[in-house]
């Protein structure tokens, strides 16, 4: 079928503030080409309230100061997204494809207002300070992919990919603080501003080949190279609150260059016989990294070769029962923002910073599972995680500063049992249910002591789909997601309940769809994150803007059978 089709859509969402998005999707097809062009625009304003509390300690572990902060942050953003996919069929067995994704965010503004009350148990010199933090970001991200696929007569397939990403980011920030004491003559103000830029270029190339060895087995192999270059800088100016004059702050200004090159190759074998299926694969990755801070002249170099095996075995014991197992070793590299060593001051005493010495995280995972009647699955898994990357708050009890910095933290072991099922309760009601009981154990040297924590957690999802009316043009979904208290990077996170209801009605001979959604019906998504070990004692309560009503409309045009 050839021709043209498309659809337009729009959504209006009312949370604490209104937000909306709209877009158009278009598809054109001939015997030789496919063209898919999409565009969307999103305008949002999101509210967030936080209550933070910190207990700072004396050397004898008595509490010296208690800091209690109430924060409100409003984030306003405007985002343009464009996506183009173009396929050209050179022949029945050869395809050339071009994919382009463009993200343009001309405005990402957030305004944070906070009031902190400081209770001093040592000198009884209590005070409070008010902070206003204004930040304006803009960025664009351009990604290009060129793909070629060739199919051969022996059913082999050759795939070639070349990729490029261009990322440009800017942030302009100004922070003003006013300090108030019982003796007003001690009052004072501080102010500073920062300019931050980051440019990232990513180039990758990949080649994959798959060929059948016989009727029951296949062999696949591939290679991939990636080259990443990132250049960042930050400039800070201290502002005299009285005169408005600015002074360059060399200590908190810096330039950082980061280069990463990865070469990877893999080999995979798959075979099926009788009621058995087996596959085995091995991937090797050589990584070379060099990062340098120009102000400190600190050079971080990493050079490592790692191997990643994969094994899968399944057995269809009977028509209604199957057993399977698999093992996989994987890597998770730190993102480039986390490697950036710059200090971002949310106020005079709260710092968010990166860590150029982060190492990758390695995970070994084993799974044993069974599926009964095709739609009841029981699965046991075990994971050991080394050098996990977590951003945790670290209190400096000498200077009363709290620093949020990503770190490789010790080891973690996670194991659990999952159950998944889906079935039709009645003709117009289908149900999906998953529940996972798992245990997380973490251990590391933190705050000059060995810290071990363990927590059992339940994660459950219940999703119900309903159809109404004779033509089934009215549908509804009601879903619940429950997450009990859990452990994330030596921080305890309170349990929460996510509840959503959505309705959808087909109109105009199924060309149009009108939808209505309600999120966080029971208002149970707020949560508290606690950090408590050694001389670390702080918490943060998060009240996020995730309770809303959303109204949407979409309309199809053109050849809707395409």
Coordinates of C-alpha atoms in Angstrom, one line a residue:
X1 CA 0.0 0.0 0.0
X2 CA 1.4 3.4 -1.0
X3 CA 0.3 6.9 -0.2
X4 CA 0.3 9.5 2.5
X5 CA -1.1 9.6 6.0
X6 CA -0.7 11.7 9.1
X7 CA -2.2 12.7 12.4
X8 CA -2.2 15.8 14.6
X9 CA -2.5 15.8 18.4
X10 CA -2.6 18.1 21.3
X11 CA -2.7 17.7 25.1
X12 CA -3.6 20.1 27.9
X13 CA -2.5 19.3 31.4
X14 CA -3.6 21.0 34.6
X15 CA -1.4 20.4 37.6
X16 CA -0.3 23.1 40.0
X17 CA 0.2 25.1 36.8
X18 CA -1.1 24.4 33.3
X19 CA 1.1 22.9 30.6
X20 CA 0.4 21.7 27.1
X21 CA 1.9 20.1 24.0
X22 CA 1.0 19.6 20.4
X23 CA 2.4 18.0 17.3
X24 CA 2.0 16.5 13.9
X25 CA 3.2 13.1 12.5
X26 CA 3.4 12.4 8.7
X27 CA 4.2 9.3 6.7
X28 CA 4.6 9.1 2.9
X29 CA 5.3 5.8 1.1
X30 CA 6.0 4.8 -2.5
X31 CA 7.5 1.6 -3.9
X32 CA 11.0 3.0 -3.5
X33 CA 10.9 5.3 -0.4
X34 CA 9.4 5.7 3.0
X35 CA 9.4 9.2 4.6
X36 CA 8.3 9.8 8.2
X37 CA 8.4 13.4 9.6
X38 CA 7.3 14.3 13.1
X39 CA 7.3 17.5 15.0
X40 CA 6.1 18.3 18.6
X41 CA 6.2 21.4 20.9
X42 CA 6.0 21.2 24.6
X43 CA 5.4 24.1 27.0
X44 CA 5.4 23.3 30.7
X45 CA 5.6 24.8 34.1
X46 CA 6.3 22.4 36.9
X47 CA 6.1 23.0 40.7
X48 CA 8.1 21.3 43.3
X49 CA 8.2 21.7 47.1
X50 CA 10.9 20.4 49.4
X51 CA 11.5 20.3 53.1
X52 CA 15.2 19.5 54.0
X53 CA 16.7 18.9 57.4
X54 CA 20.4 18.5 58.3
X55 CA 22.0 17.8 61.7
X56 CA 25.6 18.9 61.8
X57 CA 27.9 17.4 64.4
X58 CA 30.7 18.4 66.7
X59 CA 33.8 16.3 67.0
X60 CA 32.3 14.5 70.0
X61 CA 29.2 13.6 67.8
X62 CA 26.9 15.9 69.6
X63 CA 24.7 18.1 67.3
X64 CA 26.1 21.5 66.8
X65 CA 23.5 23.0 64.4
X66 CA 20.1 22.0 63.0
X67 CA 19.2 23.3 59.5
X68 CA 15.6 23.2 58.5
X69 CA 14.8 24.5 55.0
X70 CA 11.6 25.0 53.1
X71 CA 12.1 25.3 49.3
X72 CA 9.8 26.0 46.4
X73 CA 11.0 25.6 42.8
X74 CA 9.1 26.4 39.6
X75 CA 10.5 25.1 36.4
X76 CA 9.4 26.5 33.0
X77 CA 10.5 25.0 29.7
X78 CA 9.8 25.3 26.0
X79 CA 10.9 22.3 23.9
X80 CA 10.9 21.6 20.2
X81 CA 11.3 18.0 18.9
X82 CA 11.7 17.1 15.2
X83 CA 12.3 13.6 13.9
X84 CA 12.9 12.5 10.2
X85 CA 13.2 8.9 9.0
X86 CA 14.0 8.3 5.3
X87 CA 14.3 4.8 3.8
X88 CA 15.3 4.2 0.2
X89 CA 14.9 0.6 -1.1
X90 CA 17.9 0.1 -3.5
X91 CA 16.5 -3.3 -4.3
X92 CA 14.4 -6.0 -2.7
X93 CA 17.4 -6.9 -0.5
X94 CA 19.1 -3.6 0.0
X95 CA 17.9 -0.6 2.1
X96 CA 19.6 2.7 2.8
X97 CA 18.1 4.7 5.7
X98 CA 18.7 8.2 7.2
X99 CA 17.4 9.2 10.6
X100 CA 17.6 12.6 12.1
X101 CA 16.5 13.7 15.6
X102 CA 16.6 17.4 16.7
X103 CA 15.9 18.6 20.1
X104 CA 15.9 22.4 20.7
X105 CA 15.2 23.8 24.1
X106 CA 15.5 27.6 23.9
X107 CA 14.3 28.1 27.4
X108 CA 14.6 26.1 30.6
X109 CA 14.1 28.4 33.5
X110 CA 13.9 27.5 37.2
X111 CA 13.4 29.8 40.1
X112 CA 14.0 28.4 43.6
X113 CA 13.1 30.3 46.7
X114 CA 14.1 28.9 50.1
X115 CA 14.1 29.9 53.8
X116 CA 16.5 28.1 56.1
X117 CA 16.2 28.3 59.9
X118 CA 19.5 27.5 61.7
X119 CA 19.4 26.4 65.3
X120 CA 22.8 26.6 66.9
X121 CA 23.1 24.4 70.0
X122 CA 26.7 25.5 70.8
X123 CA 26.5 29.3 70.8
X124 CA 22.7 29.8 70.8
X125 CA 23.3 32.3 68.0
X126 CA 20.3 31.2 65.9
X127 CA 19.7 32.8 62.5
X128 CA 17.9 32.3 59.2
X129 CA 18.7 33.0 55.6
X130 CA 16.5 33.4 52.5
X131 CA 17.8 32.3 49.1
X132 CA 16.6 33.1 45.6
X133 CA 18.3 31.0 42.8
X134 CA 17.4 31.9 39.2
X135 CA 18.8 29.8 36.4
X136 CA 18.2 29.9 32.7
X137 CA 19.3 27.0 30.4
X138 CA 19.2 26.4 26.7
X139 CA 20.4 23.5 24.7
X140 CA 20.1 21.7 21.4
X141 CA 20.8 18.1 20.5
X142 CA 21.3 17.0 16.9
X143 CA 21.6 13.2 16.1
X144 CA 22.1 11.7 12.6
X145 CA 22.1 8.0 11.7
X146 CA 22.9 6.4 8.3
X147 CA 22.1 2.8 8.0
X148 CA 22.6 0.2 5.2
X149 CA 21.1 -3.3 5.3
X150 CA 21.9 -6.0 2.8
X151 CA 20.2 -9.4 2.7
X152 CA 21.8 -12.3 0.9
X153 CA 20.4 -15.4 -0.8
X154 CA 21.7 -17.6 1.9
X155 CA 19.6 -15.6 4.4
X156 CA 22.6 -13.8 5.8
X157 CA 22.2 -10.1 6.7
X158 CA 24.8 -7.4 6.8
X159 CA 24.1 -4.1 8.6
X160 CA 26.2 -1.0 8.7
X161 CA 25.6 2.1 10.8
X162 CA 27.2 5.5 11.2
X163 CA 26.1 7.9 13.9
X164 CA 26.8 11.5 14.9
X165 CA 25.5 13.5 17.8
X166 CA 26.1 17.2 18.4
X167 CA 25.1 18.6 21.8
X168 CA 25.4 22.2 23.0
X169 CA 24.3 23.3 26.4
X170 CA 24.4 26.7 28.3
X171 CA 23.4 27.7 31.8
X172 CA 23.3 31.1 33.3
X173 CA 22.6 31.3 37.1
X174 CA 22.4 34.0 39.8
X175 CA 22.0 33.3 43.5
X176 CA 21.1 36.0 46.1
X177 CA 21.1 35.3 49.9
X178 CA 20.0 37.4 52.8
X179 CA 21.1 36.5 56.4
X180 CA 19.1 37.6 59.4
X181 CA 20.2 37.4 63.1
X182 CA 18.6 38.3 66.4
X183 CA 21.0 41.2 66.5
X184 CA 20.1 42.9 63.2
X185 CA 23.5 44.7 63.1
X186 CA 24.9 41.3 62.1
X187 CA 22.7 40.9 59.1
X188 CA 24.4 40.6 55.7
X189 CA 23.8 39.7 52.1
X190 CA 25.7 37.6 49.5
X191 CA 25.3 37.2 45.7
X192 CA 27.1 35.5 42.8
X193 CA 26.4 34.4 39.3
X194 CA 27.8 31.7 37.0
X195 CA 28.0 31.0 33.3
X196 CA 28.4 27.4 32.2
X197 CA 28.8 25.9 28.7
X198 CA 29.2 22.3 27.5
X199 CA 29.8 21.0 23.9
X200 CA 29.8 17.3 23.2
X201 CA 30.5 15.5 19.9
X202 CA 29.8 11.8 19.5
X203 CA 30.8 9.7 16.5
X204 CA 30.1 5.9 16.2
X205 CA 30.3 3.3 13.5
X206 CA 29.0 -0.2 13.7
X207 CA 29.0 -3.4 11.5
X208 CA 26.9 -6.5 12.2
X209 CA 26.7 -9.8 10.3
X210 CA 24.4 -12.7 10.9
X211 CA 24.3 -15.9 9.0
X212 CA 22.6 -19.3 9.4
X213 CA 24.9 -22.3 9.9
X214 CA 22.1 -24.7 9.2
X215 CA 18.3 -25.0 9.7
X216 CA 18.6 -24.8 13.5
X217 CA 21.6 -22.5 14.3
X218 CA 22.9 -19.1 13.5
X219 CA 26.1 -17.2 14.1
X220 CA 26.3 -13.4 14.4
X221 CA 29.3 -11.1 14.9
X222 CA 29.9 -7.4 14.9
X223 CA 32.3 -4.5 15.7
X224 CA 31.6 -1.0 16.9
X225 CA 33.7 2.1 17.6
X226 CA 32.7 5.2 19.6
X227 CA 34.6 8.5 19.9
X228 CA 33.3 11.1 22.4
X229 CA 34.8 14.6 22.8
X230 CA 33.4 17.0 25.5
X231 CA 34.6 20.5 26.3
X232 CA 33.1 22.4 29.3
X233 CA 33.8 25.6 31.1
X234 CA 32.3 27.5 34.1
X235 CA 32.9 31.1 35.1
X236 CA 31.8 32.5 38.5
X237 CA 31.5 36.1 39.5
X238 CA 31.0 37.3 43.1
X239 CA 28.6 40.2 43.3
X240 CA 28.8 43.0 45.8
X241 CA 25.1 43.3 47.0
X242 CA 25.6 47.0 47.8
X243 CA 27.2 48.3 44.6
X244 CA 26.3 45.5 42.2
X245 CA 30.0 45.3 41.1
X246 CA 31.3 41.8 40.1
X247 CA 34.6 40.2 40.9
X248 CA 36.0 37.2 39.0
X249 CA 36.1 34.1 41.3
X250 CA 39.1 32.0 40.0
X251 CA 38.7 29.3 42.7
X252 CA 35.2 28.3 41.4
X253 CA 35.9 28.8 37.7
X254 CA 37.3 26.0 35.5
X255 CA 37.7 24.4 32.1
X256 CA 37.3 20.6 31.6
X257 CA 38.1 18.6 28.5
X258 CA 37.0 14.9 28.2
X259 CA 37.9 12.4 25.5
X260 CA 36.6 8.8 25.4
X261 CA 37.2 6.1 22.8
X262 CA 35.6 2.7 22.8
X263 CA 36.2 -0.3 20.5
X264 CA 33.9 -3.3 20.9
X265 CA 33.5 -6.6 19.2
X266 CA 31.1 -9.5 19.8
X267 CA 30.4 -13.1 18.7
X268 CA 27.1 -14.9 19.3
X269 CA 25.9 -18.4 18.6
X270 CA 22.3 -19.6 18.7
X271 CA 20.8 -23.1 18.3
X272 CA 17.4 -24.8 18.6
X273 CA 16.8 -28.5 18.8
X274 CA 13.7 -30.4 19.8
X275 CA 12.4 -28.6 22.9
X276 CA 15.6 -26.8 23.7
X277 CA 17.0 -23.4 22.8
X278 CA 20.6 -22.3 23.6
X279 CA 22.6 -19.1 22.9
X280 CA 26.0 -18.0 24.0
X281 CA 27.7 -14.7 23.3
X282 CA 30.9 -12.8 24.2
X283 CA 31.6 -9.1 23.8
X284 CA 34.9 -7.4 24.4
X285 CA 35.2 -3.6 25.0
X286 CA 38.5 -1.7 25.0
X287 CA 38.0 1.8 26.6
X288 CA 40.5 4.7 26.6
X289 CA 39.6 7.8 28.6
X290 CA 41.4 11.1 29.3
X291 CA 39.9 14.0 31.2
X292 CA 41.7 17.1 32.3
X293 CA 40.8 20.1 34.5
X294 CA 42.7 23.1 33.2
X295 CA 42.6 25.1 36.4
X296 CA 44.0 22.3 38.6
X297 CA 45.9 20.5 35.8
X298 CA 44.6 17.3 37.2
X299 CA 44.7 14.5 34.6
X300 CA 42.4 11.5 34.8
X301 CA 43.4 8.6 32.5
X302 CA 41.7 5.2 32.3
X303 CA 42.6 2.4 30.0
X304 CA 40.9 -1.0 30.4
X305 CA 39.7 -4.1 28.5
X306 CA 36.6 -5.8 29.7
X307 CA 34.8 -9.0 28.7
X308 CA 31.0 -9.5 28.8
X309 CA 29.6 -13.0 28.4
X310 CA 26.0 -13.9 27.9
X311 CA 24.4 -17.4 28.2
X312 CA 20.7 -18.4 27.6
X313 CA 19.1 -21.8 27.9
X314 CA 15.4 -22.6 27.7
X315 CA 13.4 -25.9 27.7
X316 CA 9.8 -26.3 26.6
X317 CA 9.1 -29.2 28.9
X318 CA 5.4 -29.5 27.9
X319 CA 3.0 -27.5 25.8
X320 CA 2.0 -25.4 28.8
X321 CA 5.3 -25.3 30.8
X322 CA 8.7 -23.8 29.9
X323 CA 11.8 -23.4 31.9
X324 CA 14.6 -20.9 31.2
X325 CA 17.8 -19.5 32.7
X326 CA 20.3 -16.8 31.6
X327 CA 23.5 -15.1 32.8
X328 CA 24.7 -11.7 31.7
X329 CA 27.6 -9.4 32.6
X330 CA 27.0 -5.7 31.8
X331 CA 28.6 -2.3 32.1
X332 CA 27.2 1.1 33.0
X333 CA 29.5 4.0 32.3
X334 CA 29.1 7.4 34.1
X335 CA 27.4 10.0 32.0
X336 CA 29.4 13.1 30.9
X337 CA 27.6 15.5 33.3
X338 CA 28.7 13.4 36.3
X339 CA 32.3 13.5 35.2
X340 CA 32.3 17.2 35.1
X341 CA 34.2 18.5 38.2
X342 CA 32.5 21.9 38.4
X343 CA 30.9 23.1 41.6
X344 CA 27.3 24.4 41.2
X345 CA 26.2 26.3 44.3
X346 CA 22.5 26.0 45.0
X347 CA 23.2 28.4 47.9
X348 CA 26.3 29.3 49.9
X349 CA 26.2 26.0 51.7
X350 CA 24.8 23.5 49.2
X351 CA 27.0 22.3 46.4
X352 CA 26.2 19.9 43.4
X353 CA 29.4 18.7 41.8
X354 CA 30.7 16.0 39.5
X355 CA 33.5 13.5 39.9
X356 CA 36.0 13.1 37.0
X357 CA 37.4 9.9 38.7
X358 CA 34.2 7.9 38.4
X359 CA 34.7 4.3 37.3
X360 CA 32.1 2.3 35.4
X361 CA 29.6 0.0 37.2
X362 CA 29.7 -3.7 36.5
X363 CA 26.7 -6.0 37.0
X364 CA 26.5 -9.8 37.0
X365 CA 22.9 -11.1 36.7
X366 CA 21.6 -14.6 36.9
X367 CA 17.9 -15.4 36.1
X368 CA 16.0 -18.7 36.6
X369 CA 12.4 -18.6 35.4
X370 CA 9.3 -20.6 34.4
X371 CA 6.3 -19.8 32.3
X372 CA 3.0 -21.7 32.8
X373 CA 0.2 -21.7 30.2
X374 CA 2.0 -18.8 28.4
X375 CA 0.8 -16.1 30.7
X376 CA 2.0 -16.9 34.3
X377 CA 5.7 -16.3 34.8
X378 CA 7.8 -16.9 38.0
X379 CA 11.3 -15.6 37.9
X380 CA 14.1 -15.6 40.5
X381 CA 17.1 -13.3 39.9
X382 CA 20.4 -12.5 41.6
X383 CA 22.6 -9.5 40.9
X384 CA 25.9 -8.4 42.2
X385 CA 26.9 -4.8 41.5
X386 CA 30.4 -3.5 41.9
X387 CA 31.4 0.2 41.9
X388 CA 27.8 1.4 41.8
X389 CA 27.4 5.1 40.9
X390 CA 25.2 7.1 43.3
X391 CA 24.8 10.8 44.0
X392 CA 24.6 10.9 47.8
X393 CA 24.8 13.9 50.1
X394 CA 28.0 14.2 52.1
X395 CA 28.0 16.6 55.1
X396 CA 31.1 18.6 55.9
X397 CA 30.5 18.9 59.7
X398 CA 33.4 21.3 60.1
X399 CA 32.3 24.0 57.6
X400 CA 28.5 23.2 57.7
X401 CA 28.3 22.4 54.0
X402 CA 26.5 19.6 52.2
X403 CA 27.9 18.3 48.9
X404 CA 26.0 16.2 46.4
X405 CA 28.5 14.3 44.4
X406 CA 28.3 11.0 42.4
X407 CA 30.6 8.4 43.7
X408 CA 31.5 4.7 43.1
X409 CA 30.2 3.2 46.3
X410 CA 31.4 -0.2 47.4
X411 CA 29.4 -3.3 46.4
X412 CA 25.7 -4.2 46.3
X413 CA 23.8 -7.5 46.1
X414 CA 20.2 -7.6 45.0
X415 CA 18.1 -10.8 44.7
X416 CA 14.3 -11.3 44.4
X417 CA 11.4 -13.2 43.1
X418 CA 9.1 -11.8 40.4
X419 CA 5.6 -12.9 39.3
X420 CA 4.0 -11.7 36.1
X421 CA 0.6 -12.6 34.7
X422 CA -2.0 -11.2 32.2
X423 CA -5.4 -12.5 31.3
X424 CA -8.9 -11.6 30.3
X425 CA -11.2 -11.5 33.4
X426 CA -14.3 -11.2 31.2
X427 CA -14.7 -10.2 27.5
X428 CA -14.3 -6.5 28.1
X429 CA -11.9 -6.5 31.0
X430 CA -8.2 -7.6 30.8
X431 CA -5.8 -7.5 33.7
X432 CA -2.0 -7.3 34.0
X433 CA -0.3 -7.9 37.3
X434 CA 3.4 -8.0 38.4
X435 CA 4.9 -8.2 41.8
X436 CA 8.5 -8.3 42.8
X437 CA 9.9 -9.0 46.3
X438 CA 13.5 -8.2 46.4
X439 CA 16.3 -7.5 48.9
X440 CA 19.0 -4.9 48.4
X441 CA 22.2 -5.1 50.4
X442 CA 24.9 -2.3 50.2
X443 CA 28.3 -2.1 51.7
X444 CA 31.0 0.5 51.5
X445 CA 33.5 2.6 53.4
X446 CA 31.7 5.9 54.1
X447 CA 32.5 8.7 56.6
X448 CA 35.6 6.7 57.6
X449 CA 33.7 3.6 58.6
X450 CA 32.3 0.4 57.1
X451 CA 28.6 0.9 56.4
X452 CA 26.3 -2.0 55.7
X453 CA 22.6 -1.6 54.9
X454 CA 19.9 -4.0 53.9
X455 CA 16.3 -3.5 52.9
X456 CA 13.4 -5.8 51.6
X457 CA 11.2 -4.0 49.1
X458 CA 8.0 -4.8 47.2
X459 CA 7.3 -3.4 43.8
X460 CA 3.8 -4.2 42.4
X461 CA 1.8 -3.2 39.3
X462 CA -1.9 -3.8 38.8
X463 CA -3.2 -2.6 35.4
X464 CA -6.8 -3.0 34.2
X465 CA -8.0 -2.3 30.7
X466 CA -11.7 -2.0 30.0
X467 CA -13.7 -1.6 26.7
X468 CA -17.3 -0.3 26.6
X469 CA -20.1 0.3 24.0
X470 CA -21.1 -2.1 21.2
X471 CA -18.4 -0.9 18.9
X472 CA -15.7 -0.9 21.7
X473 CA -15.0 2.7 20.9
X474 CA -14.8 3.7 24.6
X475 CA -11.8 2.3 26.6
X476 CA -10.5 2.9 30.1
X477 CA -7.4 2.0 32.0
X478 CA -7.0 2.0 35.8
X479 CA -3.5 1.3 37.1
X480 CA -1.8 1.1 40.5
X481 CA 1.9 1.0 41.2
X482 CA 3.1 0.3 44.7
X483 CA 6.7 0.8 45.8
X484 CA 7.4 0.0 49.5
X485 CA 10.3 1.5 51.4
X486 CA 13.5 0.9 49.5
X487 CA 17.3 1.5 49.6
X488 CA 19.1 3.5 46.9
X489 CA 22.7 4.3 47.4
X490 CA 22.8 4.2 51.2
X491 CA 19.6 6.4 51.3
X492 CA 16.3 5.1 52.5
X493 CA 13.3 6.1 50.3
X494 CA 9.8 6.1 51.7
X495 CA 7.1 3.9 50.1
X496 CA 4.6 5.5 47.7
X497 CA 1.5 4.6 45.7
X498 CA 1.1 5.7 42.0
X499 CA -2.6 5.7 40.8
X500 CA -3.8 6.6 37.3
X501 CA -7.1 6.6 35.5
X502 CA -7.4 7.2 31.8
X503 CA -10.4 7.3 29.4
X504 CA -10.3 7.2 25.6
X505 CA -13.2 7.6 23.0
X506 CA -12.9 7.0 19.3
X507 CA -14.8 9.6 17.2
X508 CA -15.6 10.3 13.5
X509 CA -15.3 6.7 12.3
X510 CA -12.2 6.1 14.4
X511 CA -10.3 9.0 12.8
X512 CA -10.3 11.0 16.0
X513 CA -9.5 10.1 19.6
X514 CA -10.5 12.1 22.7
X515 CA -8.8 11.2 25.9
X516 CA -9.0 12.2 29.6
X517 CA -6.5 11.1 32.3
X518 CA -6.2 11.6 36.0
X519 CA -2.9 11.1 37.7
X520 CA -2.1 10.4 41.4
X521 CA -5.7 9.9 42.3
X522 CA -5.0 9.2 46.0
X523 CA -2.2 11.8 46.4
X524 CA 0.3 9.2 47.7
X525 CA 3.3 9.9 45.5
X526 CA 5.2 12.3 47.9
X527 CA 8.1 10.7 49.7
X528 CA 11.1 11.3 52.0
X529 CA 14.7 10.4 51.4
X530 CA 16.8 9.8 54.5
X531 CA 20.6 9.5 54.9
X532 CA 21.7 8.3 58.3
X533 CA 25.0 6.7 59.2
X534 CA 28.2 7.7 61.0
X535 CA 28.2 11.5 61.2
X536 CA 25.7 11.9 58.3
X537 CA 22.2 12.8 59.3
X538 CA 19.9 14.5 56.7
X539 CA 16.6 14.1 55.0
X540 CA 14.6 15.6 52.2
X541 CA 10.8 15.5 51.7
X542 CA 9.7 15.7 48.0
X543 CA 6.3 17.1 47.0
X544 CA 6.4 16.9 43.2
X545 CA 3.9 18.2 40.7
X546 CA 2.6 14.8 39.6
X547 CA -1.1 15.1 40.4
X548 CA -2.9 16.4 37.4
X549 CA -5.8 16.2 34.9
X550 CA -4.9 15.8 31.2
X551 CA -7.2 16.3 28.2
X552 CA -6.0 15.1 24.8
X553 CA -7.2 15.0 21.2
X554 CA -5.7 13.5 18.1
X555 CA -7.0 13.2 14.5
X556 CA -5.9 11.0 11.6
X557 CA -6.0 12.1 8.0
X558 CA -4.9 10.8 4.6
X559 CA -4.8 7.1 3.8
X560 CA -5.5 5.7 7.3
X561 CA -5.1 2.1 6.1
X562 CA -1.4 2.8 5.4

